[in-house]
Short mmCIF file of N, CA and C in Angstrom, two decimals:
data_model
loop_
_atom_site.label_atom_id
_atom_site.label_comp_id
_atom_site.label_asym_id
_atom_site.label_seq_id
_atom_site.Cartn_x
_atom_site.Cartn_y
_atom_site.Cartn_z
N UNK A 1 -34.90 57.07 -57.84
CA UNK A 1 -34.80 57.19 -56.39
C UNK A 1 -35.92 58.06 -55.96
N UNK A 2 -36.77 57.59 -55.09
CA UNK A 2 -37.76 58.53 -54.56
C UNK A 2 -37.26 59.28 -53.28
N UNK A 3 -37.96 60.11 -52.79
CA UNK A 3 -37.53 61.01 -51.64
C UNK A 3 -37.32 60.19 -50.40
N UNK A 4 -38.06 59.14 -50.15
CA UNK A 4 -37.76 58.20 -48.93
C UNK A 4 -36.36 57.59 -49.06
N UNK A 5 -36.07 57.07 -50.21
CA UNK A 5 -34.77 56.42 -50.40
C UNK A 5 -33.60 57.39 -50.30
N UNK A 6 -33.81 58.65 -50.91
CA UNK A 6 -32.84 59.68 -50.80
C UNK A 6 -32.53 60.15 -49.29
N UNK A 7 -33.72 60.15 -48.57
CA UNK A 7 -33.71 60.56 -47.24
C UNK A 7 -32.86 59.51 -46.33
N UNK A 8 -33.18 58.21 -46.62
CA UNK A 8 -32.50 57.07 -45.94
C UNK A 8 -31.04 57.14 -46.28
N UNK A 9 -30.69 57.39 -47.58
CA UNK A 9 -29.32 57.41 -47.96
C UNK A 9 -28.65 58.51 -47.32
N UNK A 10 -29.22 59.67 -47.18
CA UNK A 10 -28.55 60.86 -46.56
C UNK A 10 -28.39 60.63 -45.08
N UNK A 11 -29.33 59.95 -44.38
CA UNK A 11 -29.20 59.58 -42.99
C UNK A 11 -28.01 58.62 -42.79
N UNK A 12 -27.80 57.63 -43.70
CA UNK A 12 -26.81 56.74 -43.63
C UNK A 12 -25.45 57.42 -43.77
N UNK A 13 -25.36 58.34 -44.65
CA UNK A 13 -24.18 59.09 -44.88
C UNK A 13 -23.83 60.02 -43.69
N UNK A 14 -24.94 60.55 -43.11
CA UNK A 14 -24.63 61.41 -41.89
C UNK A 14 -24.14 60.47 -40.74
N UNK A 15 -24.63 59.29 -40.58
CA UNK A 15 -24.24 58.39 -39.50
C UNK A 15 -22.87 57.99 -39.77
N UNK A 16 -22.47 57.63 -41.03
CA UNK A 16 -21.14 57.30 -41.38
C UNK A 16 -20.14 58.41 -41.10
N UNK A 17 -20.44 59.64 -41.32
CA UNK A 17 -19.65 60.78 -41.05
C UNK A 17 -19.45 60.88 -39.48
N UNK A 18 -20.51 60.79 -38.76
CA UNK A 18 -20.55 60.86 -37.32
C UNK A 18 -19.60 59.81 -36.72
N UNK A 19 -19.64 58.56 -37.25
CA UNK A 19 -18.81 57.51 -36.74
C UNK A 19 -17.29 57.78 -37.14
N UNK A 20 -17.09 58.25 -38.32
CA UNK A 20 -15.76 58.62 -38.69
C UNK A 20 -15.15 59.77 -37.78
N UNK A 21 -15.98 60.78 -37.54
CA UNK A 21 -15.49 61.82 -36.71
C UNK A 21 -15.17 61.31 -35.26
N UNK A 22 -16.03 60.46 -34.77
CA UNK A 22 -15.85 59.95 -33.44
C UNK A 22 -14.59 59.10 -33.38
N UNK A 23 -14.36 58.34 -34.50
CA UNK A 23 -13.10 57.58 -34.57
C UNK A 23 -11.90 58.41 -34.61
N UNK A 24 -11.95 59.50 -35.40
CA UNK A 24 -10.76 60.45 -35.46
C UNK A 24 -10.56 61.20 -34.08
N UNK A 25 -11.69 61.47 -33.40
CA UNK A 25 -11.57 62.11 -32.12
C UNK A 25 -10.88 61.13 -31.11
N UNK A 26 -11.25 59.94 -31.15
CA UNK A 26 -10.57 58.94 -30.26
C UNK A 26 -9.09 58.85 -30.58
N UNK A 27 -8.80 58.83 -31.87
CA UNK A 27 -7.30 58.80 -32.25
C UNK A 27 -6.64 60.06 -31.85
N UNK A 28 -7.26 61.12 -31.91
CA UNK A 28 -6.66 62.47 -31.47
C UNK A 28 -6.43 62.43 -29.95
N UNK A 29 -7.39 61.98 -29.23
CA UNK A 29 -7.26 61.95 -27.69
C UNK A 29 -6.15 60.90 -27.37
N UNK A 30 -6.07 59.87 -28.02
CA UNK A 30 -4.88 58.87 -27.76
C UNK A 30 -3.59 59.50 -28.05
N UNK A 31 -3.52 60.22 -29.07
CA UNK A 31 -2.25 60.92 -29.52
C UNK A 31 -1.81 61.92 -28.51
N UNK A 32 -2.86 62.71 -28.10
CA UNK A 32 -2.53 63.70 -27.01
C UNK A 32 -2.06 63.12 -25.75
N UNK A 33 -2.65 62.04 -25.40
CA UNK A 33 -2.30 61.31 -24.14
C UNK A 33 -0.84 60.75 -24.24
N UNK A 34 -0.50 60.22 -25.42
CA UNK A 34 0.88 59.75 -25.69
C UNK A 34 1.91 60.87 -25.59
N UNK A 35 1.56 61.93 -26.22
CA UNK A 35 2.48 63.16 -26.20
C UNK A 35 2.62 63.64 -24.78
N UNK A 36 1.53 63.72 -24.00
CA UNK A 36 1.64 64.15 -22.66
C UNK A 36 2.55 63.24 -21.78
N UNK A 37 2.35 61.93 -21.97
CA UNK A 37 3.12 60.90 -21.20
C UNK A 37 4.58 61.06 -21.53
N UNK A 38 4.92 61.16 -22.92
CA UNK A 38 6.32 61.30 -23.31
C UNK A 38 7.00 62.58 -22.82
N UNK A 39 6.23 63.71 -22.84
CA UNK A 39 6.78 64.98 -22.41
C UNK A 39 6.95 64.94 -20.80
N UNK A 40 6.05 64.27 -20.16
CA UNK A 40 6.25 64.14 -18.70
C UNK A 40 7.52 63.32 -18.46
N UNK A 41 7.64 62.30 -19.14
CA UNK A 41 8.88 61.47 -18.98
C UNK A 41 10.14 62.22 -19.33
N UNK A 42 10.13 62.97 -20.43
CA UNK A 42 11.22 63.80 -20.80
C UNK A 42 11.64 64.80 -19.69
N UNK A 43 10.54 65.40 -19.23
CA UNK A 43 10.73 66.51 -18.22
C UNK A 43 11.27 65.91 -16.93
N UNK A 44 10.80 64.67 -16.48
CA UNK A 44 11.32 64.02 -15.35
C UNK A 44 12.85 63.58 -15.50
N UNK A 45 13.10 63.00 -16.65
CA UNK A 45 14.55 62.69 -16.87
C UNK A 45 15.41 63.90 -16.95
N UNK A 46 14.89 64.97 -17.41
CA UNK A 46 15.76 66.26 -17.42
C UNK A 46 16.04 66.72 -16.00
N UNK A 47 14.96 66.63 -15.21
CA UNK A 47 15.09 67.03 -13.79
C UNK A 47 16.15 66.16 -13.08
N UNK A 48 16.03 64.83 -13.36
CA UNK A 48 16.97 63.91 -12.71
C UNK A 48 18.37 64.16 -13.13
N UNK A 49 18.59 64.51 -14.48
CA UNK A 49 19.91 64.74 -14.97
C UNK A 49 20.46 66.08 -14.34
N UNK A 50 19.59 67.11 -14.25
CA UNK A 50 19.95 68.34 -13.56
C UNK A 50 20.37 68.14 -12.10
N UNK A 51 19.62 67.26 -11.41
CA UNK A 51 19.97 66.97 -9.99
C UNK A 51 21.31 66.27 -9.84
N UNK A 52 21.55 65.39 -10.80
CA UNK A 52 22.80 64.61 -10.73
C UNK A 52 24.05 65.50 -10.99
N UNK A 53 23.97 66.33 -12.04
CA UNK A 53 25.17 67.16 -12.31
C UNK A 53 24.67 68.55 -12.82
N UNK A 54 24.32 69.46 -11.89
CA UNK A 54 23.88 70.72 -12.32
C UNK A 54 24.93 71.64 -13.05
N UNK A 55 26.21 71.48 -12.75
CA UNK A 55 27.21 72.28 -13.35
C UNK A 55 27.29 71.84 -14.81
N UNK A 56 27.35 70.63 -15.12
CA UNK A 56 27.47 70.10 -16.53
C UNK A 56 26.21 70.54 -17.26
N UNK A 57 25.13 70.43 -16.68
CA UNK A 57 23.95 70.86 -17.30
C UNK A 57 23.82 72.31 -17.68
N UNK A 58 24.34 73.11 -16.69
CA UNK A 58 24.23 74.59 -16.99
C UNK A 58 25.32 74.96 -18.00
N UNK A 59 26.47 74.23 -18.08
CA UNK A 59 27.48 74.48 -19.05
C UNK A 59 26.96 74.13 -20.45
N UNK A 60 26.24 73.05 -20.49
CA UNK A 60 25.65 72.67 -21.75
C UNK A 60 24.59 73.66 -22.29
N UNK A 61 23.78 74.17 -21.29
CA UNK A 61 22.74 75.17 -21.62
C UNK A 61 23.49 76.47 -22.11
N UNK A 62 24.52 76.94 -21.43
CA UNK A 62 25.26 78.09 -21.83
C UNK A 62 25.80 77.96 -23.19
N UNK A 63 26.48 76.77 -23.50
CA UNK A 63 27.08 76.51 -24.75
C UNK A 63 26.01 76.54 -25.86
N UNK A 64 24.87 75.93 -25.59
CA UNK A 64 23.74 75.95 -26.63
C UNK A 64 23.29 77.35 -26.80
N UNK A 65 23.15 78.23 -25.75
CA UNK A 65 22.72 79.53 -25.93
C UNK A 65 23.71 80.34 -26.73
N UNK A 66 24.97 80.19 -26.41
CA UNK A 66 26.06 80.90 -27.20
C UNK A 66 26.04 80.53 -28.54
N UNK A 67 25.89 79.27 -28.91
CA UNK A 67 25.82 78.77 -30.28
C UNK A 67 24.68 79.39 -31.02
N UNK A 68 23.50 79.40 -30.38
CA UNK A 68 22.29 79.92 -30.98
C UNK A 68 22.52 81.48 -31.16
N UNK A 69 23.05 82.20 -30.22
CA UNK A 69 23.33 83.57 -30.46
C UNK A 69 24.30 83.84 -31.57
N UNK A 70 25.34 83.02 -31.70
CA UNK A 70 26.24 83.20 -32.82
C UNK A 70 25.56 83.02 -34.16
N UNK A 71 24.65 81.98 -34.19
CA UNK A 71 23.91 81.76 -35.48
C UNK A 71 23.06 82.91 -35.83
N UNK A 72 22.32 83.37 -34.87
CA UNK A 72 21.46 84.51 -35.16
C UNK A 72 22.23 85.78 -35.51
N UNK A 73 23.29 86.08 -34.81
CA UNK A 73 24.09 87.26 -35.16
C UNK A 73 24.91 87.12 -36.46
N UNK A 74 25.14 85.92 -36.90
CA UNK A 74 25.79 85.83 -38.18
C UNK A 74 24.95 86.20 -39.30
N UNK A 75 23.72 86.25 -39.11
CA UNK A 75 22.74 86.62 -40.23
C UNK A 75 22.71 88.12 -40.44
N UNK A 76 23.18 88.89 -39.39
CA UNK A 76 23.13 90.38 -39.48
C UNK A 76 24.40 90.79 -40.14
N UNK A 77 24.23 91.78 -40.98
CA UNK A 77 25.48 92.40 -41.58
C UNK A 77 25.70 93.76 -40.96
N UNK A 78 26.98 94.00 -40.60
CA UNK A 78 27.28 95.21 -39.91
C UNK A 78 27.20 96.40 -40.93
N UNK A 79 26.78 97.51 -40.40
CA UNK A 79 26.62 98.75 -41.28
C UNK A 79 28.04 99.34 -41.44
N UNK A 80 28.45 99.48 -42.64
CA UNK A 80 29.86 100.12 -42.84
C UNK A 80 29.73 101.64 -42.62
N UNK A 81 30.83 102.29 -42.38
CA UNK A 81 30.80 103.76 -42.25
C UNK A 81 30.40 104.43 -43.50
N UNK A 82 30.71 103.80 -44.66
CA UNK A 82 30.27 104.44 -45.95
C UNK A 82 28.76 104.35 -46.10
N UNK A 83 28.25 103.19 -45.67
CA UNK A 83 26.84 103.03 -45.86
C UNK A 83 26.06 103.98 -44.83
N UNK A 84 26.66 104.15 -43.68
CA UNK A 84 26.00 105.04 -42.68
C UNK A 84 25.97 106.52 -43.24
N UNK A 85 27.11 106.94 -43.85
CA UNK A 85 27.31 108.28 -44.46
C UNK A 85 26.27 108.35 -45.60
N UNK A 86 26.15 107.29 -46.36
CA UNK A 86 25.27 107.36 -47.55
C UNK A 86 23.79 107.52 -47.05
N UNK A 87 23.41 106.79 -45.94
CA UNK A 87 22.04 106.80 -45.43
C UNK A 87 21.77 108.20 -44.90
N UNK A 88 22.76 108.87 -44.15
CA UNK A 88 22.59 110.13 -43.65
C UNK A 88 22.43 111.19 -44.75
N UNK A 89 23.24 111.03 -45.82
CA UNK A 89 23.14 112.00 -46.89
C UNK A 89 21.82 111.82 -47.61
N UNK A 90 21.39 110.62 -47.83
CA UNK A 90 20.09 110.49 -48.48
C UNK A 90 18.99 110.95 -47.65
N UNK A 91 19.01 110.83 -46.34
CA UNK A 91 17.94 111.35 -45.46
C UNK A 91 17.96 112.94 -45.50
N UNK A 92 19.10 113.47 -45.52
CA UNK A 92 19.23 114.96 -45.67
C UNK A 92 18.64 115.48 -46.92
N UNK A 93 19.06 114.73 -48.07
CA UNK A 93 18.49 115.13 -49.38
C UNK A 93 16.98 115.02 -49.37
N UNK A 94 16.45 113.91 -48.82
CA UNK A 94 15.02 113.72 -48.75
C UNK A 94 14.34 114.93 -47.98
N UNK A 95 14.98 115.23 -46.88
CA UNK A 95 14.39 116.32 -46.08
C UNK A 95 14.36 117.62 -46.81
N UNK A 96 15.46 117.94 -47.62
CA UNK A 96 15.53 119.13 -48.33
C UNK A 96 14.48 119.19 -49.42
N UNK A 97 14.31 118.09 -50.12
CA UNK A 97 13.37 118.00 -51.29
C UNK A 97 11.90 118.11 -50.76
N UNK A 98 11.69 117.42 -49.59
CA UNK A 98 10.42 117.50 -48.99
C UNK A 98 10.02 118.92 -48.51
N UNK A 99 11.02 119.55 -47.95
CA UNK A 99 10.83 120.89 -47.50
C UNK A 99 10.59 121.89 -48.68
N UNK A 100 11.33 121.71 -49.78
CA UNK A 100 11.25 122.60 -50.92
C UNK A 100 9.82 122.32 -51.51
N UNK A 101 9.36 120.99 -51.55
CA UNK A 101 8.10 120.72 -52.13
C UNK A 101 6.94 121.28 -51.33
N UNK A 102 7.12 121.35 -49.96
CA UNK A 102 6.11 121.90 -49.11
C UNK A 102 6.01 123.37 -49.40
N UNK A 103 7.16 124.03 -49.52
CA UNK A 103 7.15 125.48 -49.72
C UNK A 103 6.54 125.81 -51.04
N UNK A 104 6.82 125.12 -52.09
CA UNK A 104 6.33 125.33 -53.42
C UNK A 104 4.73 125.12 -53.40
N UNK A 105 4.29 124.04 -52.75
CA UNK A 105 2.85 123.83 -52.70
C UNK A 105 2.16 124.94 -51.84
N UNK A 106 2.78 125.40 -50.84
CA UNK A 106 2.28 126.52 -50.04
C UNK A 106 2.15 127.74 -50.90
N UNK A 107 3.23 128.06 -51.63
CA UNK A 107 3.28 129.29 -52.55
C UNK A 107 2.19 129.17 -53.57
N UNK A 108 2.08 127.91 -54.16
CA UNK A 108 1.07 127.77 -55.19
C UNK A 108 -0.37 127.89 -54.67
N UNK A 109 -0.58 127.57 -53.43
CA UNK A 109 -1.88 127.70 -52.83
C UNK A 109 -2.21 129.16 -52.59
N UNK A 110 -1.19 129.97 -52.37
CA UNK A 110 -1.44 131.47 -52.13
C UNK A 110 -1.51 132.25 -53.40
N UNK A 111 -1.15 131.74 -54.52
CA UNK A 111 -1.20 132.47 -55.77
C UNK A 111 -2.69 132.61 -56.26
N UNK A 112 -3.03 133.76 -56.74
CA UNK A 112 -4.38 133.95 -57.18
C UNK A 112 -4.34 134.36 -58.71
N UNK A 113 -4.91 133.56 -59.43
CA UNK A 113 -5.03 133.94 -60.89
C UNK A 113 -6.37 134.48 -61.21
N UNK A 114 -6.39 135.72 -61.82
CA UNK A 114 -7.63 136.36 -62.14
C UNK A 114 -8.16 135.88 -63.40
#
């Protein structure tokens, strides 16, 4: 293969890639348009339903919110009094050790060995 043939081959490949990109771009634009239309339809039907029966709609929304809140809260574990006492004791012990360490390092810094 000489350089002219390689150049022609490269140009063909570039054109193929450009065509493929353009095709994918068209598909993406069409998909975005379909999603936009469907979301507009869904929004309009939701508005209609809300206008028809706002009380039922709000009751459903509250029920959904309550269920979602229960699911979220069920993942949390309450802190027991024993765990709270343990955490407080551990923090106090940490503070004492840290304070003692600071004092020792301060005293060591002030010592002079001849």
